[in-house]
CSV table of C-alpha atoms in Angstrom, one decimal:
chain,number,residue,atom,x,y,z
P,419,MET,CA,-45.2,-8.6,-3.0
P,420,LYS,CA,-47.5,-11.6,-2.6
P,421,ASN,CA,-44.9,-13.3,-0.4
P,422,ILE,CA,-44.7,-10.1,1.7
P,423,ILE,CA,-48.4,-10.0,2.2
P,424,LEU,CA,-48.7,-13.7,3.1
P,425,SER,CA,-45.6,-13.7,5.3
P,426,LEU,CA,-46.2,-14.2,9.0
P,427,SER,CA,-43.4,-11.7,9.9
P,428,VAL,CA,-42.8,-8.8,7.5
P,429,LEU,CA,-39.7,-6.7,7.7
P,430,ALA,CA,-39.3,-3.2,6.4
P,431,PHE,CA,-36.8,-0.5,5.6
P,432,ILE,CA,-36.7,2.9,7.2
P,433,PRO,CA,-36.3,6.2,5.5
P,434,ALA,CA,-33.7,8.8,6.6
P,435,PHE,CA,-35.9,11.1,8.6
P,436,ALA,CA,-34.7,14.4,10.0
P,437,THR,CA,-36.3,13.7,13.4
P,438,ILE,CA,-35.5,10.6,15.3
P,439,VAL,CA,-37.0,10.0,18.8
P,440,ASP,CA,-35.3,7.3,20.7
P,441,ILE,CA,-37.5,6.0,23.5
P,442,THR,CA,-35.0,5.0,26.2
P,443,GLY,CA,-37.3,4.8,29.2
P,444,VAL,CA,-36.4,8.1,30.8
P,445,GLY,CA,-40.0,8.4,31.7
P,446,ALA,CA,-42.6,11.2,31.4
P,447,GLU,CA,-44.0,12.8,34.6
P,448,LYS,CA,-46.1,10.2,36.4
P,449,ILE,CA,-48.6,10.0,39.2
P,450,SER,CA,-47.3,8.1,42.2
P,451,VAL,CA,-49.4,5.2,43.6
P,452,THR,CA,-49.2,3.0,46.6
P,453,VAL,CA,-50.9,-0.4,46.3
P,454,ASP,CA,-51.7,-2.0,49.7
P,455,ILE,CA,-53.7,-5.1,48.7
P,456,SER,CA,-53.1,-8.5,50.3
P,457,ASN,CA,-54.4,-10.6,47.4
P,458,PRO,CA,-51.2,-11.4,45.4
P,459,ALA,CA,-52.8,-11.9,42.0
P,460,TYR,CA,-54.9,-8.7,42.3
P,461,SER,CA,-51.9,-6.6,43.6
P,462,LYS,CA,-49.4,-7.8,41.0
P,463,CYS,CA,-51.9,-7.4,38.1
P,464,LEU,CA,-53.0,-3.9,39.3
P,465,LYS,CA,-49.4,-2.7,39.6
P,466,LYS,CA,-48.4,-4.1,36.2
P,467,ASN,CA,-51.3,-2.5,34.4
P,468,LEU,CA,-50.9,0.9,36.1
P,469,GLU,CA,-47.3,1.0,35.1
P,470,LEU,CA,-48.0,-0.2,31.6
P,471,SER,CA,-50.4,2.8,31.1
P,472,GLY,CA,-47.4,5.1,31.4
P,473,ALA,CA,-49.3,7.4,33.6
P,474,PHE,CA,-48.4,5.9,37.0
P,475,LYS,CA,-45.5,4.8,39.0
P,476,VAL,CA,-45.9,2.4,42.0
P,477,VAL,CA,-44.0,3.6,45.1
P,478,ASN,CA,-44.1,3.1,48.9
P,479,ASP,CA,-45.7,6.5,49.7
P,480,GLY,CA,-47.7,7.7,46.7
P,481,SER,CA,-50.1,10.5,46.2
P,482,ILE,CA,-52.8,7.9,45.5
P,483,LYS,CA,-53.3,5.0,47.9
P,484,VAL,CA,-55.1,1.8,46.8
P,485,SER,CA,-56.4,-0.4,49.6
P,486,GLY,CA,-59.2,-2.7,50.5
P,487,THR,CA,-60.3,-6.3,50.0
P,488,PRO,CA,-60.8,-7.7,46.4
P,489,GLY,CA,-64.2,-9.2,46.2
P,490,ALA,CA,-65.6,-6.8,48.7
P,491,SER,CA,-64.4,-3.2,48.1
P,492,VAL,CA,-61.2,-1.6,46.8
P,493,THR,CA,-60.7,2.1,47.0
P,494,ALA,CA,-58.2,4.4,45.3
P,495,ILE,CA,-58.0,7.8,47.0
P,496,GLY,CA,-55.8,10.8,46.6
P,497,ARG,CA,-55.3,14.0,44.6
P,498,GLY,CA,-58.8,15.2,45.7
P,499,LYS,CA,-60.6,12.2,44.2
P,500,SER,CA,-61.9,8.8,45.5
P,501,LEU,CA,-62.7,5.8,43.3
P,502,THR,CA,-64.3,2.6,44.7
P,503,SER,CA,-64.4,-0.7,42.8
P,504,VAL,CA,-66.6,-3.6,43.8
P,505,ASP,CA,-66.2,-6.8,41.7
P,506,PRO,CA,-66.6,-10.5,42.5
P,507,VAL,CA,-63.3,-12.3,43.1
P,508,SER,CA,-63.3,-16.1,43.4
P,509,ASP,CA,-59.9,-17.2,42.0
P,510,GLU,CA,-56.7,-15.7,40.6
P,511,LYS,CA,-58.2,-15.2,37.1
P,512,SER,CA,-61.2,-13.2,38.5
P,513,ALA,CA,-58.8,-11.3,40.7
P,514,ARG,CA,-56.8,-10.2,37.7
P,515,MET,CA,-60.0,-9.2,35.8
P,516,ALA,CA,-61.1,-7.0,38.7
P,517,ALA,CA,-57.6,-5.5,38.9
P,518,ARG,CA,-57.6,-4.7,35.2
P,519,LYS,CA,-61.0,-3.0,35.5
P,520,LEU,CA,-59.7,-0.8,38.4
P,521,ALA,CA,-56.6,0.1,36.4
P,522,ASP,CA,-58.7,1.3,33.5
P,523,GLN,CA,-60.9,3.3,35.9
P,524,MET,CA,-57.9,4.9,37.5
P,525,CYS,CA,-56.5,5.9,34.1
P,526,GLU,CA,-59.6,7.8,33.3
P,527,ALA,CA,-60.3,9.2,36.8
P,528,PHE,CA,-56.8,10.3,37.8
P,529,ALA,CA,-54.8,10.6,34.5
P,530,ASN,CA,-57.5,11.7,32.1
P,531,GLN,CA,-56.5,9.0,29.5
P,532,LYS,CA,-58.1,5.9,28.2
P,533,GLY,CA,-57.1,2.7,29.9
P,534,PHE,CA,-56.4,-0.5,27.9
P,535,ALA,CA,-55.9,-3.2,30.5
P,536,LEU,CA,-59.2,-4.9,29.5
P,537,ASP,CA,-58.5,-4.7,25.8
P,538,ARG,CA,-57.3,-8.1,24.5
P,539,ILE,CA,-54.5,-8.5,22.1
P,540,ALA,CA,-54.9,-11.2,19.4
P,541,PHE,CA,-51.8,-12.7,17.9
P,542,VAL,CA,-50.4,-15.8,16.1
P,543,SER,CA,-48.5,-18.6,17.7
P,544,ARG,CA,-46.2,-19.9,15.0
P,545,LYS,CA,-45.4,-23.5,15.8
P,546,SER,CA,-43.7,-24.4,12.6
P,547,SER,CA,-43.4,-23.3,9.0
P,548,THR,CA,-46.8,-24.9,8.2
P,549,VAL,CA,-48.6,-24.7,11.5
P,550,SER,CA,-49.8,-21.6,13.4
P,551,GLU,CA,-52.7,-20.9,15.7
P,552,LEU,CA,-54.7,-17.8,16.7
P,553,CYS,CA,-54.3,-16.7,20.4
P,554,ALA,CA,-55.4,-13.9,22.6
P,555,ALA,CA,-54.2,-12.4,25.9
P,556,TYR,CA,-54.4,-9.2,27.9
P,557,PRO,CA,-51.6,-6.6,27.6
P,558,ASP,CA,-50.2,-7.7,31.0
P,559,GLY,CA,-49.5,-11.1,29.3
P,560,TRP,CA,-51.6,-13.2,31.7
P,561,ASP,CA,-54.5,-15.4,30.9
P,562,ILE,CA,-53.4,-16.3,27.4
P,563,ARG,CA,-55.9,-18.3,25.4
P,564,GLN,CA,-55.4,-20.3,22.3
P,565,LEU,CA,-58.4,-19.8,20.1
P,566,THR,CA,-57.9,-22.1,17.1
P,567,GLY,CA,-56.7,-25.7,17.0
P,568,LYS,CA,-56.9,-26.9,13.4
P,569,GLY,CA,-53.1,-27.5,13.1
P,570,LYS,CA,-53.0,-25.3,9.9
P,571,GLN,CA,-51.7,-21.8,9.1
P,572,VAL,CA,-53.3,-18.7,10.6
P,573,VAL,CA,-52.3,-15.2,9.3
P,574,GLY,CA,-53.2,-11.6,10.1
P,575,PRO,CA,-55.8,-11.4,12.8
P,576,ARG,CA,-57.9,-8.2,12.9
P,577,TRP,CA,-60.7,-7.4,15.3
P,578,LYS,CA,-64.1,-7.0,13.8
P,579,ASP,CA,-65.6,-5.9,17.1
P,580,LYS,CA,-65.0,-6.4,20.8
P,581,ASN,CA,-65.5,-10.1,20.7
P,582,THR,CA,-65.0,-11.1,17.0
P,583,LEU,CA,-62.0,-11.5,14.9
P,584,PHE,CA,-61.3,-11.9,11.2
P,585,TYR,CA,-58.2,-13.8,10.1
P,586,THR,CA,-56.8,-15.6,7.1
P,587,GLY,CA,-56.8,-19.4,7.5
P,588,ILE,CA,-54.8,-21.5,5.0
P,589,VAL,CA,-56.8,-24.7,5.5
P,590,ASN,CA,-57.5,-26.6,2.4
P,591,ALA,CA,-57.7,-25.0,-1.1
P,592,GLY,CA,-55.8,-21.9,-0.1
P,593,PRO,CA,-56.2,-18.7,1.9
P,594,GLN,CA,-59.8,-18.0,3.2
P,595,ILE,CA,-61.2,-15.4,5.5
P,596,TRP,CA,-62.5,-16.9,8.8
P,597,GLU,CA,-64.5,-15.3,11.6
P,598,PHE,CA,-63.9,-16.3,15.2
P,599,ASP,CA,-66.4,-15.4,18.0
P,600,THR,CA,-64.4,-15.4,21.2
P,601,ALA,CA,-67.6,-15.2,23.4
P,602,ALA,CA,-69.1,-18.3,21.8
P,603,ASN,CA,-65.7,-20.0,21.2
P,604,SER,CA,-66.8,-20.7,17.6
P,605,TYR,CA,-65.5,-20.0,14.1
P,606,LYS,CA,-66.8,-20.1,10.6
P,607,MET,CA,-65.5,-19.4,7.1
P,608,LYS,CA,-66.6,-16.0,6.1
P,609,TRP,CA,-65.3,-15.6,2.5
P,610,SER,CA,-63.6,-17.9,0.1
P,611,PHE,CA,-62.1,-16.6,-3.2
P,612,LYS,CA,-59.9,-18.0,-5.8
P,613,GLY,CA,-56.3,-17.0,-5.1
P,614,LEU,CA,-55.2,-14.7,-2.3
P,615,ALA,CA,-57.6,-13.4,0.4
P,616,THR,CA,-56.0,-11.6,3.3
P,617,GLY,CA,-56.0,-8.4,5.4
P,618,ALA,CA,-59.7,-8.3,6.2
P,619,THR,CA,-60.2,-5.2,8.4
P,620,VAL,CA,-63.6,-3.7,9.3
P,621,SER,CA,-64.5,0.0,8.9
P,622,PRO,CA,-65.2,2.2,11.9
P,623,ASP,CA,-68.9,2.0,11.3
P,624,GLY,CA,-68.8,-1.8,11.2
P,625,LYS,CA,-70.5,-2.0,7.8
P,626,LYS,CA,-67.6,-2.7,5.4
P,627,ALA,CA,-64.4,-4.6,5.3
P,628,ALA,CA,-61.2,-3.7,3.4
P,629,ILE,CA,-59.6,-6.8,2.0
P,630,ILE,CA,-56.8,-7.9,-0.4
P,631,LEU,CA,-58.0,-10.3,-3.2
P,632,SER,CA,-56.3,-11.7,-6.3
P,633,PHE,CA,-59.1,-13.5,-8.0
P,634,GLN,CA,-59.1,-11.0,-10.8
P,635,GLY,CA,-55.3,-11.1,-11.3
P,636,ASN,CA,-52.6,-9.6,-9.0
P,637,PRO,CA,-53.4,-8.7,-5.4
P,638,GLU,CA,-55.6,-5.6,-5.3
P,639,LEU,CA,-57.5,-3.7,-2.6
P,640,TYR,CA,-61.3,-4.3,-2.4
P,641,ILE,CA,-64.1,-3.3,-0.1
P,642,ILE,CA,-66.8,-5.8,0.9
P,643,ASP,CA,-70.2,-4.8,2.2
P,644,LEU,CA,-70.7,-7.0,5.3
P,645,ALA,CA,-74.5,-7.0,5.0
P,646,THR,CA,-74.8,-8.0,1.3
P,647,GLY,CA,-71.4,-9.5,0.6
P,648,ARG,CA,-71.0,-7.3,-2.5
P,649,TRP,CA,-67.5,-6.3,-3.3
P,650,THR,CA,-66.0,-3.3,-5.0
P,651,ARG,CA,-62.5,-3.1,-6.5
P,652,MET,CA,-60.7,0.0,-5.2
P,653,THR,CA,-57.2,-0.2,-6.9
P,654,ASN,CA,-56.1,-1.2,-10.3
P,655,THR,CA,-52.3,-1.6,-10.5
P,656,PRO,CA,-51.6,-4.4,-13.1
P,657,ASN,CA,-47.8,-4.3,-12.4
P,658,ALA,CA,-48.0,-4.1,-8.6
P,659,SER,CA,-49.5,-5.8,-5.6
P,660,GLU,CA,-51.4,-4.3,-2.6
P,661,GLY,CA,-51.6,-5.4,1.0
P,662,GLN,CA,-52.2,-4.6,4.7
P,663,PRO,CA,-55.1,-2.2,4.6
P,664,ALA,CA,-56.2,-0.1,7.6
P,665,TRP,CA,-59.0,2.4,7.9
P,666,SER,CA,-58.9,6.0,8.9
P,667,PRO,CA,-60.8,6.9,12.1
P,668,ASP,CA,-63.7,8.4,10.1
P,669,GLY,CA,-63.8,5.6,7.5
P,670,SER,CA,-63.2,7.9,4.5
P,671,LYS,CA,-59.7,6.7,3.7
P,672,ILE,CA,-57.6,3.5,3.8
P,673,VAL,CA,-53.8,3.3,4.2
P,674,TYR,CA,-52.3,0.3,2.5
P,675,VAL,CA,-49.0,-1.1,1.2
P,676,SER,CA,-48.1,-1.2,-2.5
P,677,ASP,CA,-45.0,-2.1,-4.4
P,678,GLU,CA,-45.7,0.1,-7.4
P,679,THR,CA,-42.1,1.3,-7.3
P,680,ARG,CA,-40.8,-2.3,-6.7
P,681,HIS,CA,-40.3,-1.3,-3.1
P,682,PRO,CA,-43.2,-1.6,-0.6
P,683,GLN,CA,-44.4,1.8,0.5
P,684,LEU,CA,-47.5,3.3,2.2
P,685,TYR,CA,-50.3,4.8,0.1
P,686,ILE,CA,-53.6,6.4,1.1
P,687,LEU,CA,-56.9,5.7,-0.8
P,688,ASP,CA,-59.9,8.1,-0.7
P,689,VAL,CA,-62.8,5.7,-0.5
P,690,ALA,CA,-65.3,8.0,-2.2
P,691,THR,CA,-63.2,8.8,-5.2
P,692,LYS,CA,-60.8,5.8,-5.3
P,693,LYS,CA,-58.0,8.4,-5.8
P,694,THR,CA,-54.6,7.3,-4.2
P,695,ARG,CA,-51.6,9.2,-3.0
P,696,ARG,CA,-48.2,8.0,-1.9
P,697,LEU,CA,-47.5,8.6,1.7
P,698,THR,CA,-43.9,7.4,2.2
P,699,SER,CA,-41.0,7.6,-0.3
P,700,LYS,CA,-37.8,7.5,1.7
P,701,GLY,CA,-36.2,4.1,2.5
P,702,SER,CA,-36.7,0.9,0.6
P,703,GLN,CA,-39.7,-0.5,2.6
P,704,ASN,CA,-42.5,0.8,4.8
P,705,VAL,CA,-45.1,-1.7,5.8
P,706,ASP,CA,-47.6,-2.9,8.5
P,707,PRO,CA,-49.6,0.3,8.9
P,708,ASP,CA,-52.3,0.9,11.6
P,709,TRP,CA,-54.3,4.1,11.7
P,710,GLY,CA,-55.0,5.3,15.2
P,711,LYS,CA,-58.1,7.1,16.6
P,712,ASP,CA,-56.1,10.3,17.0
P,713,GLY,CA,-55.3,10.4,13.3
P,714,ARG,CA,-51.7,9.2,13.4
P,715,ILE,CA,-50.4,6.1,11.6
P,716,THR,CA,-48.0,3.7,13.1
P,717,TYR,CA,-46.0,1.4,10.8
P,718,ILE,CA,-42.7,-0.5,10.4
P,719,THR,CA,-39.8,1.0,8.5
P,720,LYS,CA,-36.3,-0.3,8.0
P,721,ARG,CA,-32.8,0.7,7.0
P,722,GLY,CA,-29.4,-0.7,7.6
P,723,GLY,CA,-30.8,-4.2,7.9
P,724,LEU,CA,-32.9,-3.5,11.0
P,725,SER,CA,-36.5,-2.4,11.4
P,726,GLN,CA,-38.2,0.1,13.8
P,727,VAL,CA,-41.6,1.2,14.8
P,728,ALA,CA,-42.5,4.6,13.4
P,729,VAL,CA,-45.4,7.1,13.8
P,730,LEU,CA,-46.5,9.9,11.5
P,731,ASN,CA,-49.3,12.3,10.9
P,732,PRO,CA,-50.6,11.7,7.4
P,733,ALA,CA,-51.9,15.3,7.2
P,734,GLU,CA,-48.3,16.5,7.6
P,735,GLY,CA,-46.7,13.7,5.5
P,736,GLU,CA,-43.5,11.9,5.9
P,737,SER,CA,-41.7,14.9,7.4
P,738,SER,CA,-43.7,14.3,10.6
P,739,ALA,CA,-42.4,10.7,11.0
P,740,GLN,CA,-40.8,9.7,14.3
P,741,LEU,CA,-39.0,6.5,15.3
P,742,VAL,CA,-40.2,5.3,18.6
P,743,THR,CA,-38.0,2.2,19.1
P,744,THR,CA,-34.4,1.5,18.7
P,745,PRO,CA,-33.4,-0.7,15.7
P,746,GLY,CA,-34.3,-4.4,15.8
P,747,SER,CA,-36.6,-7.0,14.2
P,748,TRP,CA,-39.8,-5.1,14.9
P,749,GLU,CA,-43.0,-6.0,13.1
P,750,HIS,CA,-46.7,-5.3,13.0
P,751,PRO,CA,-47.5,-2.4,15.4
P,752,SER,CA,-51.1,-2.0,16.5
P,753,TRP,CA,-52.6,1.0,18.4
P,754,ALA,CA,-54.1,0.8,21.8
P,755,ARG,CA,-57.2,2.9,22.5
P,756,ASP,CA,-55.2,5.5,24.4
P,757,SER,CA,-53.5,6.6,21.1
P,758,ARG,CA,-50.2,6.5,22.9
P,759,HIS,CA,-49.2,2.9,23.1
P,760,VAL,CA,-48.8,0.2,20.4
P,761,VAL,CA,-48.2,-3.5,20.7
P,762,ALA,CA,-45.5,-4.8,18.3
P,763,GLY,CA,-43.6,-8.0,17.7
P,764,ARG,CA,-39.8,-8.5,18.0
P,765,ASP,CA,-37.6,-11.6,18.3
P,766,LYS,CA,-40.6,-14.0,18.7
P,767,ALA,CA,-42.0,-11.9,21.6
P,768,LEU,CA,-44.6,-9.2,21.9
P,769,PHE,CA,-43.9,-5.7,23.4
P,770,ILE,CA,-46.0,-2.8,24.7
P,771,VAL,CA,-44.3,0.2,23.1
P,772,ASP,CA,-44.8,3.8,24.4
P,773,THR,CA,-44.8,6.2,21.5
P,774,LEU,CA,-44.6,9.3,23.7
P,775,GLU,CA,-41.4,11.2,23.5
P,776,GLY,CA,-39.5,10.6,26.8
P,777,GLY,CA,-41.9,7.7,27.6
P,778,ASP,CA,-41.2,4.2,28.9
P,779,ALA,CA,-39.0,1.7,27.3
P,780,PRO,CA,-40.8,-1.2,25.5
P,781,SER,CA,-42.2,-3.7,28.0
P,782,MET,CA,-42.2,-7.4,26.9
P,783,MET,CA,-45.4,-9.2,27.5
P,784,PRO,CA,-44.6,-12.1,29.9
P,785,LEU,CA,-46.0,-14.8,27.7
P,786,PRO,CA,-44.8,-18.5,27.8
P,787,ALA,CA,-41.9,-19.4,25.6
P,788,GLY,CA,-43.0,-19.5,22.0
P,789,ASN,CA,-42.9,-17.7,18.7
P,790,TRP,CA,-45.5,-14.9,19.0
P,791,ILE,CA,-46.1,-12.7,16.0
P,792,THR,CA,-48.5,-10.3,14.2
P,793,PRO,CA,-50.4,-8.8,17.2
P,794,ALA,CA,-53.7,-6.8,16.9
P,795,TRP,CA,-55.1,-4.8,19.7
P,796,SER,CA,-58.8,-4.6,20.2
P,797,LYS,CA,-60.2,-1.1,20.7
């Protein structure tokens, strides 16, 4: 299990669910939009993000019309509403930022859903078996930024808050938890333990971090108080290894991976009582969980040699699981703030995946050629 936790790309088996939802891109009902903006960078970015939201389709004669001059005033009008955006535009990058802001505003004003165009996605650029770097980009794939440059290994980025990331850096003596401030463009070592240290993810209230440590033996789940640095051991499985924790929206539970049965499966821990229960049982592997704000868990599951992105309601159990991609080499799904989309890796690329039944086909982020893995969406 330790190799699974430290792996930069974890595969998983899928159980034989009764319900399989194959997202083939037939499309749910969408709001038609016409974009009449002469600034190419603004227009292209706005169209891309409106369509990524799954709520809009860009056409020649839409029910909503977007027009104006970026840097002065841009207005979206239609369906009985009017929305005006005024943001400074001085170059292509600032034009895209203004377009992303308008896309998010249109999602809330016209589609009554959260927008995610301004929410960055952190991920790892795997350059070789021993070198990987932390990167970030927007869901549209533009304005990619490499954050680290130590020429070492980086694993498992998780957002601490809007501007700060935790990640595992394998620098000198072994895995350590590092903290990167994207606003200040600075990083520091947060925790160093003997043995394994990975999976640091912050609770919804921002006061604690769930983390996997092995300084007392095999890899176990711990909680660290961010203010004091005090740690509490949450699991005790001498013959198994834990990994990949994710908090419930209210912070009362943690979903994680354990190989108690010799096959990695999902378990849920009650933080107050430390009691655990097994969530998945079908299939030989279920890994990479992320707990969304609407209460659903997305994860990777595998059968027949191929993996898929799955979604389930933990209150209903494994019988509620749905597969939202076709089989492939999928890994590490992470929820967007709209509780509808996830970002996931496949074949060295990153994809925005619509989990809505009848929603859009996965859209590949137009990143430069590379090996992009383990994405994490800020929320």
